[in-house]
Coordinates of C-alpha atoms and ligand atoms in Angstrom, one line a residue:
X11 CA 170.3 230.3 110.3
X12 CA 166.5 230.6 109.4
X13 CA 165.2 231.9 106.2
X14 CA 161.1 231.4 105.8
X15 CA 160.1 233.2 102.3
X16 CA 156.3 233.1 101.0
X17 CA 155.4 230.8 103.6
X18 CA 151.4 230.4 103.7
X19 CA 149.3 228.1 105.1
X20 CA 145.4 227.6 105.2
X21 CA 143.7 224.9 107.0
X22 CA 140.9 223.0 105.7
X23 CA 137.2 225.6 105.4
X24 CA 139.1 228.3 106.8
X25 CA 140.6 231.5 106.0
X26 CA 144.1 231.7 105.4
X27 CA 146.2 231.3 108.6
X28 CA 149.9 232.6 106.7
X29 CA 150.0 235.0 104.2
X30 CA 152.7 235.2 101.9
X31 CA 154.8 235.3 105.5
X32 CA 159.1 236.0 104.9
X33 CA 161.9 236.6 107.4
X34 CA 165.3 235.8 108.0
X35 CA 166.7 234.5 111.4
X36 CA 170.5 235.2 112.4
X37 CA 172.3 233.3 115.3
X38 CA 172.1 234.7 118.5
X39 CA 169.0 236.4 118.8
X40 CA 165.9 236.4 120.8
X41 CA 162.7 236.7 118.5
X42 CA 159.5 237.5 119.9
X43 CA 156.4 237.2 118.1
X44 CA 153.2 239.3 118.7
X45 CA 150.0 239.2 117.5
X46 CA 146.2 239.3 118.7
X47 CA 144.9 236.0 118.9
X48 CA 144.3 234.2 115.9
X49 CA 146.6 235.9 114.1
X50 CA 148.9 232.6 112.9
X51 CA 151.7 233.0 115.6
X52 CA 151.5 229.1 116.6
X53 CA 150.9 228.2 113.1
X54 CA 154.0 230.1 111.7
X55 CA 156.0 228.3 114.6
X56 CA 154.6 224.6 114.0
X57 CA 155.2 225.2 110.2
X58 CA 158.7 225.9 111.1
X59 CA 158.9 222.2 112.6
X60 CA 156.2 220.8 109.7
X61 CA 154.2 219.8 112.9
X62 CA 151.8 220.4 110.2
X63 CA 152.5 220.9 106.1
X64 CA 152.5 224.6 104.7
X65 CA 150.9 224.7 101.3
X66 CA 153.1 227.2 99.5
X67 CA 156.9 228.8 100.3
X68 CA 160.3 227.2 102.0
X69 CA 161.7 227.3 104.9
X70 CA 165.3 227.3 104.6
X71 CA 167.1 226.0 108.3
X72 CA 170.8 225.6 107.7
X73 CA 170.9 224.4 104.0
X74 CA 167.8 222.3 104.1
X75 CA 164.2 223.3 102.4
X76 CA 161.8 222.1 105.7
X77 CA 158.7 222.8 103.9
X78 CA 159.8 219.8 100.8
X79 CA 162.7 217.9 102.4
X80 CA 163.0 214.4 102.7
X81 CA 161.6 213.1 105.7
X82 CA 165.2 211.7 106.5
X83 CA 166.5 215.3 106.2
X84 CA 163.6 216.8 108.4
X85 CA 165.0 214.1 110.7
X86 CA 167.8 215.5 110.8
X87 CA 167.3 219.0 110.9
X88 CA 165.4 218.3 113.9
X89 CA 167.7 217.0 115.7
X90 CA 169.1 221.1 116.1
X91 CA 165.5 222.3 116.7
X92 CA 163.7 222.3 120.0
X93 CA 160.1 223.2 120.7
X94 CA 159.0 224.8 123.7
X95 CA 155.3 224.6 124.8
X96 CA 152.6 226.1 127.4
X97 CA 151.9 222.9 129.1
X98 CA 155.5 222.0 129.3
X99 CA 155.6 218.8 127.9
X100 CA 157.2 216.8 130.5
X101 CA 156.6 213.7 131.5
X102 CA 155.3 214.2 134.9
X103 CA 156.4 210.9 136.8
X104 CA 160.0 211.2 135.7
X105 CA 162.7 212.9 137.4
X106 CA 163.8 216.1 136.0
X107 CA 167.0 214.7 134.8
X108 CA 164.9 212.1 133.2
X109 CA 162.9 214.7 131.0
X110 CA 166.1 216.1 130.3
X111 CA 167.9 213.1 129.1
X112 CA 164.8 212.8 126.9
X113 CA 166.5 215.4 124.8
X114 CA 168.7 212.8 123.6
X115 CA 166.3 209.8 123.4
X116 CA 166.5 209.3 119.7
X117 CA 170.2 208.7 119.8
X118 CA 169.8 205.7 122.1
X119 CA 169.1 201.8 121.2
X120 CA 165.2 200.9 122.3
X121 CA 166.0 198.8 124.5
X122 CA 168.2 201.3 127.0
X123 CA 164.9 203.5 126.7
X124 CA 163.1 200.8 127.8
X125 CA 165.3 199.7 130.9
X126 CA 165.7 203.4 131.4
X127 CA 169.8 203.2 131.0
X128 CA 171.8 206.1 130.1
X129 CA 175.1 205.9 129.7
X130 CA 177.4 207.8 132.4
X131 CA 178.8 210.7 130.0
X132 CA 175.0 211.4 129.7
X133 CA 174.0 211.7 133.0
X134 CA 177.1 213.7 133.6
X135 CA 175.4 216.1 130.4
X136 CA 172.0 216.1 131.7
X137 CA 173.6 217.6 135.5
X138 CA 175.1 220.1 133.4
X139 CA 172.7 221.2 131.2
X140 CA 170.2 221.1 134.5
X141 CA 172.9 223.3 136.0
X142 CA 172.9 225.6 133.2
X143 CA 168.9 226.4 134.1
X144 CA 169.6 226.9 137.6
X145 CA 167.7 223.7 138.4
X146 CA 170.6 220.7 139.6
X147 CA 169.5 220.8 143.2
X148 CA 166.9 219.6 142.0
X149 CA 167.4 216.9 138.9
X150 CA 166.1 214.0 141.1
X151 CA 162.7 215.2 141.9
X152 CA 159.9 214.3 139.7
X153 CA 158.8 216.9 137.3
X154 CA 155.5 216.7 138.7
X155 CA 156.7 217.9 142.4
X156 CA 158.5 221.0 140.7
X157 CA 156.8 224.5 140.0
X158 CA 155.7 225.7 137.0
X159 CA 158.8 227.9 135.9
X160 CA 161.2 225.6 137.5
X161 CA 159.0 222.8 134.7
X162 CA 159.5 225.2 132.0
X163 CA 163.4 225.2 132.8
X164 CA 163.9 221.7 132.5
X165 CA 162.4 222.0 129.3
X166 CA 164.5 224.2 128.5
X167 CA 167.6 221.9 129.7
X168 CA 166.0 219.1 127.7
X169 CA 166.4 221.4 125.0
X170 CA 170.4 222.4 125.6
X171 CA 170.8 218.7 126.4
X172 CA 169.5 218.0 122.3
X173 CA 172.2 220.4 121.5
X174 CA 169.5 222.4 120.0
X175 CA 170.6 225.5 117.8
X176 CA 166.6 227.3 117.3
X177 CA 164.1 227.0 119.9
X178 CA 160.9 227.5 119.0
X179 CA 159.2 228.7 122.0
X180 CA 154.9 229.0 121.6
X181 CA 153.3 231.5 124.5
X182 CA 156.5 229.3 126.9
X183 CA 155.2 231.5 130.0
X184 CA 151.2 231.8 129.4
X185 CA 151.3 229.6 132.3
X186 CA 153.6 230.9 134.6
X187 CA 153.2 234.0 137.7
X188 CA 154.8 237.1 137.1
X189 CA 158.0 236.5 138.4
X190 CA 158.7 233.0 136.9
X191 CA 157.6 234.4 133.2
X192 CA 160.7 236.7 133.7
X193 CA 163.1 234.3 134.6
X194 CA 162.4 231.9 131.8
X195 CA 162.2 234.7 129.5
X196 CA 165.8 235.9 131.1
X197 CA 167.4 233.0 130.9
X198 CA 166.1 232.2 127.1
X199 CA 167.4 235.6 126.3
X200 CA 171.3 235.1 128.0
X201 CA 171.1 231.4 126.1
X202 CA 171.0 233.8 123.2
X203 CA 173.5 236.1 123.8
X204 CA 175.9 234.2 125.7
X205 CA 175.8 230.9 123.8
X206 CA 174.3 231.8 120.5
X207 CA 171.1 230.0 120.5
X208 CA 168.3 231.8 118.7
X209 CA 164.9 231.9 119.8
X210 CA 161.6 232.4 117.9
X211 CA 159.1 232.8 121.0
X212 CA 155.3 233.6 120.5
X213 CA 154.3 236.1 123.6
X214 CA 151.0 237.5 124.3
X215 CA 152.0 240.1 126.6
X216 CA 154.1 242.8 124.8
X217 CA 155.4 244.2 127.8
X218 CA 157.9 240.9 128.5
X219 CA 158.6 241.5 124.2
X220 CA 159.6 245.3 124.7
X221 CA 161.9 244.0 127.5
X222 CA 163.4 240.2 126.7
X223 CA 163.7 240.3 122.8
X224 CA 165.7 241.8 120.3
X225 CA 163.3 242.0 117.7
X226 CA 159.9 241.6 117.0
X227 CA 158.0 240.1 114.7
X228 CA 154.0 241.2 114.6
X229 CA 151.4 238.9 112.9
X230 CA 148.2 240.3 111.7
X231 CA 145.5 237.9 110.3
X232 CA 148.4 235.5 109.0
X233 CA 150.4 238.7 107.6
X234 CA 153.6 239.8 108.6
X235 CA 153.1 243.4 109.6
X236 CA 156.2 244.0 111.5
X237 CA 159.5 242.8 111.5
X238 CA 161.9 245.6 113.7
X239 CA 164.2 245.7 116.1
X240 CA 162.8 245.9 119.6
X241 CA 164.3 249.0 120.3
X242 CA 162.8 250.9 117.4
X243 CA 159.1 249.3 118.8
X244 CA 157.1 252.9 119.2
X245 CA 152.8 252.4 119.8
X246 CA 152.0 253.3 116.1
X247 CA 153.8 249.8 115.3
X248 CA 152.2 248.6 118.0
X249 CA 149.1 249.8 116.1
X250 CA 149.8 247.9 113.1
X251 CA 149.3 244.5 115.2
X252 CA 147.0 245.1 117.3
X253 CA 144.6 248.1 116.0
X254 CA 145.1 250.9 119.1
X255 CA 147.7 250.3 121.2
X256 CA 148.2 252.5 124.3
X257 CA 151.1 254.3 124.4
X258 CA 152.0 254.0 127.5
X259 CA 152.7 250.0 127.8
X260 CA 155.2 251.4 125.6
X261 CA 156.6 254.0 128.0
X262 CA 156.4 251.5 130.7
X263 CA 157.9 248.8 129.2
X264 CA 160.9 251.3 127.8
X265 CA 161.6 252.1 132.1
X266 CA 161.8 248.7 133.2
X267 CA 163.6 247.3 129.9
X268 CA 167.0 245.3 130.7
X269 CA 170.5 246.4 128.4
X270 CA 170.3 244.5 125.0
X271 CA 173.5 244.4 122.8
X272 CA 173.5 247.3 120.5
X273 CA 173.7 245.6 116.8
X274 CA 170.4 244.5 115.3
Ligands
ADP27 P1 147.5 232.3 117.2 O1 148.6 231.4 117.7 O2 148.1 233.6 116.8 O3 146.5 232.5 118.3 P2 146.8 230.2 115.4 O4 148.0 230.0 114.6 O5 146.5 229.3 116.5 O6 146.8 231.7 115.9 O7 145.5 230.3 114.4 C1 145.5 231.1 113.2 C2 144.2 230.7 112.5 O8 144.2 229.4 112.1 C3 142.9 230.9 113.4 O9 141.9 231.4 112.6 C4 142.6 229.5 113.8 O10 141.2 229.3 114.0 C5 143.1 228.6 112.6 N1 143.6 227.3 113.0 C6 144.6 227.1 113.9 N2 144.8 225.7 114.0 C7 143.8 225.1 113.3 C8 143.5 223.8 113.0 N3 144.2 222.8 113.5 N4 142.4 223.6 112.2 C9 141.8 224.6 111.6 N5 142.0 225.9 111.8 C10 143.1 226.2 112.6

């Protein structure tokens, strides 16, 4: 689904934030990327969208070269690619079935923005995809009045609702307790598996990595130093991103880890 080859990137009188970064993405899996801070983990995913212009490499999403395409065709390709952020990104006076009808706003005339009309089949959508984050009870409260995970999970629907294939996902529960960091993470992980949706999510706390993805990827000073399957993750590759890493987050992290599918 995603293929990024040579991709490097260095911003203006700095260092270079990508090196020479390749990977290949299949459908259905959840991605976690790790990496100390300042390492190139948001960088690599806002390259992915061109939010901002890699100098060398491609970026190959379903046929189409990201990093040259035409801005027609990045257009396009967006349409299958969501991004997921820290802050949320909602707009906090609208309902939540408003911000998730937002998924879709591009595919309807400017004036029905402006007078706020959907059309019926995608208000019956927008229910749906709010039902498929746990969250239609609530779809006409403003996102404002909702908590922090339950904001985070009408950005998610807002993603479903786009039809979205990838979801790029930057540090998606930095924000969030304990407990609502899990159940985002748990329901971006069954969108996965159960629907095939694959998810590149930046994660500063390997612990929810060891247990939620299926793979990691580990940035090092805008290298890749790791690309493995999660279940192969042992504190020695942990070393490799982070310099020491203590064993036992490992161990830990192995005891509370949920089933993942077997193939890699
Ligand atoms: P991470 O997400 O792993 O913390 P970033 O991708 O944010 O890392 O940053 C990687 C490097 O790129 C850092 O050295 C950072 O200072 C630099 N950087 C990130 N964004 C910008 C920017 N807009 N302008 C200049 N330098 C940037």
């Amino acid at each position: 689904m995603l293929y990024v080859e040579h991709l490097s990137k260095t911003y203006a009188g700095e260092r270079e934030s990508l090196r020479d970064v390749s990977f290949r993405l299949a459908r259905g899996q959840f991605v976690a990327v790790l990496g100390p801070s300042g390492a190139g983990k948001s960088t690599l995913l806002r390259a992915i969208v061109r939010q901002i212009q890699p100098d060398g490499g491609r970026i190959n999403f379903q046929g189409i070269d990201l990093a040259t395409c035409s801005t027609r065709e990045l257009q396009q390709a967006r349409a299958h690619m969501a991004t997921i952020a820290q802050q949320f990104n909602l707009v906090r006076r609208r309902t939540a079935l408003e911000n998730c009808l937002a998924g879709r706003l591009q595919d309807l005339p400017f004036w029905r923005c402006c007078l706020n009309r959907f059309p019926d089949e995608w208000l019956r959508a927008g229910l749906l995809a709010l039902g498929r984050v746990q969250l239609q009870d609530v779809a006409f409260q403003r996102a404002d009045r909702l908590s922090g995970g339950q904001q985070q999970r009408v950005a998610i629907a807002r993603a479903l609702m786009q039809r979205a294939r990838l979801i790029l996902a930057d540090e998606p529960v930095a924000s969030l307790d304990p407990a609502s960091a899990r159940r985002v993470l748990e329901l971006l992980r069954s969108l996965c598996h159960r629907e095939g949706l694959t998810v590149l999510c930046s994660l500063h706390q390997v612990e929810l990595a060891l247990t939620y993805s299926d793979r990691i990827l580990g940035l090092r000073d805008g290298q890749l130093v790791v690309d493995c399957p999660t279940r192969e993750f042992v504190p020695e590759i942990g070393d490799r991103i982070y310099g020491t890493f203590p064993a036992l987050e490992v161990a830990t992290s192995r005891n509370n880890a949920v089933a993942r599918p077997s193939e890699f």
